């Protein structure tokens, strides 16, 4: 019918075809990352196949995998988006949110085949989501009033997060590293103050936390290599105009003397600029752009340390940790706030020299130096550590924690099942399907570890029915156990985001009955 009035190039999928297309696409994406879930999940190799980029990366981070996949299916893109939002919001749980959404849609497909209307399913899911959230809220614990216990909670969360990552074999060491870095932030939760510096060589265990800020740049030739009580002027200005740079123009002169005069005028302007910079009273000058030979020699003569090409990320982070401003003009020294730190010196990491800023004005600044055998190992270690840092800062904001290991999923499913018994109508079938989808998460985690998921999940349900509400999967022994004793915990905020995002995305995909694909409007000739 639509073909009569839509333009050519526009296609419309209706009813069952549209719904089936959405379900198949979303479930395929969930199945793609399903095997990476849990402490014994597998890794994926992501290989780029463009003509100029043949690089590979090895990862089991759900968001990284989904970001790198080019997708044509509209519903699958919704799953990728919720994984990205989960990554931005709390850093961890990116695989869980995609897998839970896929399992909900798998259950919805069965209900649709039983002739249950999508709106009825959505209504049942909303009731189930409310029951699950209430059960999740009731299972939380909060030790933020006691600093020692809260630190132990943070270590437990960091260890649990790192268990499913590359750093699992050194998780105690890296958990301490991450917690020390986050505790230095003193509640500001600005991850810009924590710099992660990757240096190939050595072992992962050689990584360490440096109290201060490390800049992977070089100090100018002949300039002091160490300065105490540094006054730092941070700039984003051109310091390379001691050469003639007139693009697209021609300068005609009648002798070489005139060329020399032009060059001398350029150099004089640069000397005046350097004088203005030095009038600020700084003893360290850090520029985002290049510093050419003439200004560098002027700074050397005046005993000023000059550091060039501190890229945009570096200069912004430096401004944050030293308390200074990035300036581009130097006419009003009285209006410029300079950065401060106790010492700036050149130090060696492996075979590389880096610049260390110690005793920064912002005392929470620190750098984590990652060592590793190859760039692939370092990249994955950085992703793992970033997830841990993000989840720890989220926990500092909302200090409630819950048991991990599939404990809360079974707890929420149990709460939904109790409510199903008192719910009349077809909504109850949708609520039961929500509970089954939640129980699939621990089953997938067990399958990925090579264990009998049906046996373990039924044991877990029986334990929860007997009142053992802190029991979950012990993935190292292939049994169930008390998560409090095993030290397996997750952040409440992460689990809540997984629950809400996955159910809302699944509901949105479920309500689709038409998919309309439009070709871009052709530009008319003559415009």
Tab-separated table of N, CA and C in Angstrom, residues 211-342:
chain	number	residue	atom	x	y	z
A	211	UNK	N	53.319	9.297	42.715
A	211	UNK	CA	52.645	10.432	43.352
A	211	UNK	C	53.146	11.711	42.690
A	212	UNK	N	52.357	12.251	41.853
A	212	UNK	CA	52.775	13.412	41.072
A	212	UNK	C	52.245	13.245	39.665
A	213	UNK	N	52.764	14.025	38.758
A	213	UNK	CA	52.252	14.007	37.388
A	213	UNK	C	53.417	13.766	36.447
A	214	UNK	N	53.261	12.834	35.523
A	214	UNK	CA	54.328	12.510	34.571
A	214	UNK	C	53.957	13.026	33.185
A	215	UNK	N	54.893	13.704	32.563
A	215	UNK	CA	54.689	14.247	31.220
A	215	UNK	C	55.699	13.584	30.301
A	216	UNK	N	55.196	12.898	29.282
A	216	UNK	CA	56.071	12.128	28.393
A	216	UNK	C	56.627	13.040	27.303
A	217	UNK	N	57.445	14.029	27.718
A	217	UNK	CA	58.031	15.001	26.793
A	217	UNK	C	59.495	15.225	27.154
A	218	UNK	N	60.183	16.052	26.364
A	218	UNK	CA	61.608	16.324	26.595
A	218	UNK	C	61.806	17.787	26.993
A	219	UNK	N	62.813	18.003	27.836
A	219	UNK	CA	63.195	19.371	28.220
A	219	UNK	C	64.121	19.914	27.136
A	220	UNK	N	64.055	21.230	26.893
A	220	UNK	CA	64.869	21.865	25.854
A	220	UNK	C	66.360	21.681	26.084
A	221	UNK	N	67.148	21.804	24.994
A	221	UNK	CA	68.596	21.579	25.043
A	221	UNK	C	69.264	22.645	25.913
A	222	UNK	N	70.139	22.176	26.822
A	222	UNK	CA	70.929	23.099	27.654
A	222	UNK	C	70.159	23.756	28.770
A	223	UNK	N	68.919	23.347	28.996
A	223	UNK	CA	68.103	23.969	30.047
A	223	UNK	C	68.189	23.153	31.333
A	224	UNK	N	67.859	23.771	32.477
A	224	UNK	CA	67.969	23.037	33.747
A	224	UNK	C	67.088	21.792	33.749
A	225	UNK	N	67.622	20.680	34.281
A	225	UNK	CA	66.895	19.410	34.292
A	225	UNK	C	66.077	19.237	35.577
A	226	UNK	N	66.280	20.118	36.548
A	226	UNK	CA	65.496	20.044	37.788
A	226	UNK	C	65.266	21.446	38.309
A	227	UNK	N	64.021	21.749	38.685
A	227	UNK	CA	63.681	23.078	39.224
A	227	UNK	C	62.825	22.897	40.473
A	228	UNK	N	63.221	23.568	41.553
A	228	UNK	CA	62.432	23.552	42.800
A	228	UNK	C	61.479	24.752	42.795
A	229	UNK	N	60.352	24.607	43.503
A	229	UNK	CA	59.351	25.685	43.611
A	229	UNK	C	59.016	26.282	42.235
A	230	UNK	N	58.548	25.432	41.368
A	230	UNK	CA	58.315	25.845	39.979
A	230	UNK	C	57.087	26.738	39.851
A	231	UNK	N	57.262	27.827	39.092
A	231	UNK	CA	56.146	28.674	38.662
A	231	UNK	C	55.949	28.395	37.165
A	232	UNK	N	54.830	27.777	36.833
A	232	UNK	CA	54.651	27.236	35.486
A	232	UNK	C	53.683	28.103	34.685
A	233	UNK	N	54.139	28.569	33.530
A	233	UNK	CA	53.259	29.287	32.607
A	233	UNK	C	52.831	28.302	31.520
A	234	UNK	N	51.538	28.017	31.457
A	234	UNK	CA	50.986	27.083	30.472
A	234	UNK	C	50.440	27.875	29.295
A	235	UNK	N	50.861	27.525	28.088
A	235	UNK	CA	50.478	28.338	26.921
A	235	UNK	C	50.061	27.472	25.750
A	236	UNK	N	49.247	28.071	24.909
A	236	UNK	CA	48.893	27.479	23.621
A	236	UNK	C	49.106	28.579	22.597
A	237	UNK	N	50.359	28.723	22.169
A	237	UNK	CA	50.705	29.842	21.290
A	237	UNK	C	51.772	29.409	20.298
A	238	UNK	N	51.833	30.108	19.180
A	238	UNK	CA	52.812	29.787	18.146
A	238	UNK	C	54.179	30.334	18.538
A	239	UNK	N	55.184	29.439	18.611
A	239	UNK	CA	56.555	29.866	18.943
A	239	UNK	C	57.507	29.472	17.810
A	240	UNK	N	56.999	29.508	16.575
A	240	UNK	CA	57.841	29.087	15.446
A	240	UNK	C	57.911	30.149	14.360
A	241	UNK	N	57.680	31.422	14.703
A	241	UNK	CA	57.628	32.461	13.662
A	241	UNK	C	58.987	33.092	13.395
A	242	UNK	N	60.081	32.388	13.742
A	242	UNK	CA	61.387	32.920	13.363
A	242	UNK	C	61.757	32.484	11.940
A	243	UNK	N	60.809	31.921	11.222
A	243	UNK	CA	60.988	31.600	9.808
A	243	UNK	C	59.918	32.374	9.018
A	244	UNK	N	60.219	32.670	7.752
A	244	UNK	CA	59.219	33.341	6.922
A	244	UNK	C	58.128	32.334	6.570
A	245	UNK	N	56.890	32.652	6.914
A	245	UNK	CA	55.771	31.755	6.612
A	245	UNK	C	54.649	32.569	5.990
A	246	UNK	N	54.716	32.761	4.704
A	246	UNK	CA	53.638	33.464	4.008
A	246	UNK	C	53.145	32.504	2.926
A	247	UNK	N	52.049	31.795	3.233
A	247	UNK	CA	51.560	30.767	2.322
A	247	UNK	C	50.698	31.405	1.222
A	248	UNK	N	50.881	30.945	-0.007
A	248	UNK	CA	50.062	31.415	-1.117
A	248	UNK	C	50.421	32.824	-1.565
A	249	UNK	N	51.549	33.357	-1.103
A	249	UNK	CA	51.958	34.717	-1.498
A	249	UNK	C	53.411	34.686	-1.964
A	250	UNK	N	53.792	35.728	-2.730
A	250	UNK	CA	55.179	35.848	-3.162
A	250	UNK	C	55.718	37.198	-2.703
A	251	UNK	N	56.930	37.165	-2.174
A	251	UNK	CA	57.575	38.413	-1.739
A	251	UNK	C	58.697	38.709	-2.744
A	252	UNK	N	58.611	39.858	-3.381
A	252	UNK	CA	59.645	40.220	-4.357
A	252	UNK	C	60.591	41.234	-3.719
A	253	UNK	N	61.855	40.912	-3.754
A	253	UNK	CA	62.866	41.833	-3.210
A	253	UNK	C	63.960	41.993	-4.250
A	254	UNK	N	64.702	43.097	-4.152
A	254	UNK	CA	65.727	43.337	-5.159
A	254	UNK	C	67.114	42.929	-4.687
A	255	UNK	N	67.206	42.416	-3.436
A	255	UNK	CA	68.514	41.932	-2.981
A	255	UNK	C	68.315	40.972	-1.818
A	256	UNK	N	69.344	40.165	-1.560
A	256	UNK	CA	69.290	39.234	-0.428
A	256	UNK	C	69.278	39.975	0.902
A	257	UNK	N	69.795	41.194	0.913
A	257	UNK	CA	69.791	41.978	2.161
A	257	UNK	C	68.362	42.205	2.652
A	258	UNK	N	67.440	42.412	1.669
A	258	UNK	CA	66.046	42.644	2.058
A	258	UNK	C	65.443	41.380	2.713
A	259	UNK	N	65.813	40.207	2.198
A	259	UNK	CA	65.348	38.948	2.807
A	259	UNK	C	65.863	38.850	4.230
A	260	UNK	N	67.123	39.205	4.417
A	260	UNK	CA	67.721	39.170	5.759
A	260	UNK	C	67.001	40.136	6.691
A	261	UNK	N	66.601	41.294	6.156
A	261	UNK	CA	65.887	42.275	6.988
A	261	UNK	C	64.520	41.721	7.440
A	262	UNK	N	63.825	41.033	6.494
A	262	UNK	CA	62.524	40.440	6.848
A	262	UNK	C	62.707	39.400	7.948
A	263	UNK	N	63.743	38.553	7.785
A	263	UNK	CA	64.003	37.528	8.794
A	263	UNK	C	64.350	38.152	10.140
A	264	UNK	N	65.120	39.211	10.099
A	264	UNK	CA	65.512	39.879	11.351
A	264	UNK	C	64.287	40.484	12.042
A	265	UNK	N	63.346	41.031	11.233
A	265	UNK	CA	62.118	41.585	11.818
A	265	UNK	C	61.304	40.486	12.500
A	266	UNK	N	61.246	39.315	11.840
A	266	UNK	CA	60.540	38.181	12.446
A	266	UNK	C	61.196	37.793	13.770
A	267	UNK	N	62.542	37.729	13.762
A	267	UNK	CA	63.252	37.339	14.987
A	267	UNK	C	63.048	38.367	16.090
A	268	UNK	N	63.004	39.644	15.705
A	268	UNK	CA	62.793	40.688	16.706
A	268	UNK	C	61.418	40.549	17.357
A	269	UNK	N	60.421	40.228	16.532
A	269	UNK	CA	59.076	40.016	17.089
A	269	UNK	C	59.067	38.837	18.062
A	270	UNK	N	59.812	37.758	17.719
A	270	UNK	CA	59.874	36.602	18.609
A	270	UNK	C	60.583	36.959	19.915
A	271	UNK	N	61.657	37.787	19.832
A	271	UNK	CA	62.360	38.205	21.056
A	271	UNK	C	61.422	38.998	21.962
A	272	UNK	N	60.608	39.878	21.346
A	272	UNK	CA	59.644	40.664	22.142
A	272	UNK	C	58.625	39.743	22.811
A	273	UNK	N	58.200	38.709	22.059
A	273	UNK	CA	57.237	37.760	22.633
A	273	UNK	C	57.855	37.012	23.805
A	274	UNK	N	59.113	36.584	23.660
A	274	UNK	CA	59.799	35.882	24.748
A	274	UNK	C	59.964	36.799	25.965
A	275	UNK	N	60.255	38.086	25.716
A	275	UNK	CA	60.376	39.036	26.833
A	275	UNK	C	59.054	39.145	27.589
A	276	UNK	N	57.945	39.194	26.842
A	276	UNK	CA	56.627	39.263	27.497
A	276	UNK	C	56.372	38.019	28.342
A	277	UNK	N	56.758	36.849	27.797
A	277	UNK	CA	56.563	35.591	28.548
A	277	UNK	C	57.389	35.621	29.837
A	278	UNK	N	58.653	36.077	29.715
A	278	UNK	CA	59.536	36.084	30.895
A	278	UNK	C	59.106	37.124	31.920
A	279	UNK	N	58.347	38.156	31.462
A	279	UNK	CA	57.886	39.196	32.411
A	279	UNK	C	56.848	38.647	33.393
A	280	UNK	N	56.326	37.450	33.136
A	280	UNK	CA	55.359	36.847	34.056
A	280	UNK	C	56.037	36.308	35.310
A	281	UNK	N	57.374	36.203	35.274
A	281	UNK	CA	58.088	35.696	36.454
A	281	UNK	C	58.064	34.188	36.551
A	282	UNK	N	57.888	33.497	35.418
A	282	UNK	CA	57.850	32.020	35.456
A	282	UNK	C	59.261	31.472	35.329
A	283	UNK	N	59.474	30.266	35.876
A	283	UNK	CA	60.748	29.586	35.626
A	283	UNK	C	60.557	28.293	34.818
A	284	UNK	N	59.298	27.989	34.467
A	284	UNK	CA	58.988	26.856	33.578
A	284	UNK	C	57.941	27.321	32.568
A	285	UNK	N	58.196	27.061	31.284
A	285	UNK	CA	57.253	27.431	30.231
A	285	UNK	C	56.874	26.163	29.482
A	286	UNK	N	55.585	25.817	29.510
A	286	UNK	CA	55.101	24.611	28.825
A	286	UNK	C	54.121	25.049	27.742
A	287	UNK	N	54.427	24.691	26.491
A	287	UNK	CA	53.610	25.139	25.361
A	287	UNK	C	52.971	23.940	24.674
A	288	UNK	N	51.726	24.128	24.243
A	288	UNK	CA	51.047	23.048	23.524
A	288	UNK	C	51.657	22.858	22.141
A	289	UNK	N	52.155	23.939	21.534
A	289	UNK	CA	52.701	23.877	20.182
A	289	UNK	C	54.228	23.784	20.236
A	290	UNK	N	54.832	23.757	19.048
A	290	UNK	CA	56.292	23.637	18.952
A	290	UNK	C	56.993	24.903	19.458
A	291	UNK	N	58.223	24.733	19.944
A	291	UNK	CA	59.078	25.877	20.293
A	291	UNK	C	60.326	25.752	19.427
A	292	UNK	N	60.546	26.733	18.539
A	292	UNK	CA	61.675	26.635	17.611
A	292	UNK	C	62.977	27.070	18.276
A	293	UNK	N	64.071	27.012	17.481
A	293	UNK	CA	65.418	27.176	18.044
A	293	UNK	C	65.639	28.531	18.706
A	294	UNK	N	65.185	29.614	18.062
A	294	UNK	CA	65.461	30.939	18.610
A	294	UNK	C	64.829	31.134	19.986
A	295	UNK	N	63.490	30.950	20.149
A	295	UNK	CA	62.924	31.121	21.479
A	295	UNK	C	63.511	30.142	22.500
A	296	UNK	N	63.840	28.918	22.052
A	296	UNK	CA	64.431	27.948	22.986
A	296	UNK	C	65.774	28.459	23.506
A	297	UNK	N	66.586	29.055	22.606
A	297	UNK	CA	67.898	29.580	23.034
A	297	UNK	C	67.726	30.779	23.979
A	298	UNK	N	66.686	31.595	23.730
A	298	UNK	CA	66.430	32.741	24.629
A	298	UNK	C	66.055	32.240	26.021
A	299	UNK	N	65.174	31.213	26.080
A	299	UNK	CA	64.792	30.653	27.384
A	299	UNK	C	66.004	30.023	28.082
A	300	UNK	N	66.884	29.365	27.295
A	300	UNK	CA	68.081	28.732	27.871
A	300	UNK	C	68.983	29.792	28.501
A	301	UNK	N	69.190	30.908	27.792
A	301	UNK	CA	70.041	31.994	28.321
A	301	UNK	C	69.516	32.540	29.638
A	302	UNK	N	68.190	32.513	29.810
A	302	UNK	CA	67.584	33.078	31.017
A	302	UNK	C	67.274	32.015	32.083
A	303	UNK	N	67.770	30.781	31.877
A	303	UNK	CA	67.608	29.728	32.894
A	303	UNK	C	66.177	29.242	33.062
A	304	UNK	N	65.369	29.361	31.997
A	304	UNK	CA	63.969	28.911	32.066
A	304	UNK	C	63.853	27.548	31.386
A	305	UNK	N	63.153	26.613	32.053
A	305	UNK	CA	62.902	25.299	31.460
A	305	UNK	C	61.727	25.417	30.488
A	306	UNK	N	61.952	25.037	29.232
A	306	UNK	CA	60.890	25.126	28.221
A	306	UNK	C	60.550	23.725	27.721
A	307	UNK	N	59.260	23.401	27.727
A	307	UNK	CA	58.794	22.078	27.277
A	307	UNK	C	57.802	22.303	26.145
A	308	UNK	N	58.074	21.700	24.996
A	308	UNK	CA	57.235	21.945	23.822
A	308	UNK	C	56.302	20.769	23.547
A	309	UNK	N	55.284	21.048	22.737
A	309	UNK	CA	54.404	20.021	22.171
A	309	UNK	C	53.714	19.181	23.235
A	310	UNK	N	53.347	19.784	24.368
A	310	UNK	CA	52.488	19.096	25.336
A	310	UNK	C	51.091	19.139	24.728
A	311	UNK	N	50.655	18.026	24.123
A	311	UNK	CA	49.430	18.031	23.321
A	311	UNK	C	48.223	18.513	24.133
A	312	UNK	N	47.096	18.655	23.422
A	312	UNK	CA	45.921	19.287	24.043
A	312	UNK	C	45.501	18.573	25.331
A	313	UNK	N	45.457	17.225	25.278
A	313	UNK	CA	45.069	16.454	26.459
A	313	UNK	C	46.037	16.727	27.610
A	314	UNK	N	47.344	16.747	27.275
A	314	UNK	CA	48.355	16.974	28.306
A	314	UNK	C	48.268	18.361	28.918
A	315	UNK	N	48.073	19.398	28.090
A	315	UNK	CA	48.070	20.770	28.604
A	315	UNK	C	46.822	21.033	29.441
A	316	UNK	N	45.684	20.461	29.034
A	316	UNK	CA	44.456	20.624	29.823
A	316	UNK	C	44.581	19.931	31.180
A	317	UNK	N	45.160	18.730	31.171
A	317	UNK	CA	45.339	18.000	32.416
A	317	UNK	C	46.350	18.720	33.314
A	318	UNK	N	47.400	19.277	32.716
A	318	UNK	CA	48.389	20.043	33.492
A	318	UNK	C	47.737	21.245	34.168
A	319	UNK	N	46.851	21.934	33.426
A	319	UNK	CA	46.155	23.089	34.001
A	319	UNK	C	45.323	22.652	35.208
A	320	UNK	N	44.696	21.479	35.099
A	320	UNK	CA	43.855	20.994	36.198
A	320	UNK	C	44.676	20.657	37.433
A	321	UNK	N	45.840	20.007	37.242
A	321	UNK	CA	46.584	19.526	38.413
A	321	UNK	C	47.520	20.579	39.007
A	322	UNK	N	47.966	21.566	38.193
A	322	UNK	CA	48.872	22.581	38.750
A	322	UNK	C	48.134	23.845	39.174
A	323	UNK	N	46.834	23.909	38.849
A	323	UNK	CA	46.050	25.073	39.252
A	323	UNK	C	46.278	26.296	38.387
A	324	UNK	N	46.853	26.110	37.194
A	324	UNK	CA	47.115	27.243	36.309
A	324	UNK	C	46.082	27.384	35.217
A	325	UNK	N	46.280	28.428	34.378
A	325	UNK	CA	45.408	28.653	33.230
A	325	UNK	C	46.221	28.506	31.956
A	326	UNK	N	45.571	28.046	30.890
A	326	UNK	CA	46.223	27.993	29.579
A	326	UNK	C	46.008	29.341	28.905
A	327	UNK	N	47.106	30.021	28.541
A	327	UNK	CA	46.995	31.377	27.973
A	327	UNK	C	47.540	31.393	26.546
A	328	UNK	N	47.059	32.366	25.763
A	328	UNK	CA	47.527	32.508	24.378
A	328	UNK	C	48.161	33.872	24.121
A	329	UNK	N	47.821	34.850	24.962
A	329	UNK	CA	48.425	36.190	24.824
A	329	UNK	C	49.077	36.568	26.150
A	330	UNK	N	50.085	37.449	26.070
A	330	UNK	CA	50.935	37.694	27.246
A	330	UNK	C	51.053	39.176	27.597
A	331	UNK	N	50.038	39.953	27.203
A	331	UNK	CA	50.122	41.405	27.434
A	331	UNK	C	49.778	41.803	28.870
A	332	UNK	N	48.990	40.974	29.586
A	332	UNK	CA	48.541	41.336	30.939
A	332	UNK	C	48.964	40.266	31.949
A	333	UNK	N	50.224	40.313	32.406
A	333	UNK	CA	50.684	39.304	33.370
A	333	UNK	C	49.861	39.282	34.660
A	334	UNK	N	49.259	40.441	35.024
A	334	UNK	CA	48.511	40.529	36.281
A	334	UNK	C	47.226	39.708	36.249
A	335	UNK	N	46.741	39.357	35.044
A	335	UNK	CA	45.494	38.601	34.927
A	335	UNK	C	45.723	37.092	34.752
A	336	UNK	N	46.978	36.670	34.694
A	336	UNK	CA	47.296	35.265	34.408
A	336	UNK	C	47.536	34.510	35.711
A	337	UNK	N	46.889	33.341	35.823
A	337	UNK	CA	47.125	32.452	36.971
A	337	UNK	C	48.118	31.385	36.547
A	338	UNK	N	49.266	31.354	37.246
A	338	UNK	CA	50.291	30.376	36.884
A	338	UNK	C	50.144	29.111	37.714
A	339	UNK	N	50.575	28.001	37.119
A	339	UNK	CA	50.560	26.739	37.847
A	339	UNK	C	51.733	26.655	38.810
A	340	UNK	N	51.576	25.825	39.838
A	340	UNK	CA	52.636	25.695	40.844
A	340	UNK	C	52.854	24.226	41.175
A	341	UNK	N	54.115	23.872	41.407
A	341	UNK	CA	54.433	22.563	41.980
A	341	UNK	C	55.793	22.656	42.666
A	342	UNK	N	56.087	21.685	43.537
A	342	UNK	CA	57.315	21.757	44.345
A	342	UNK	C	58.559	21.490	43.515
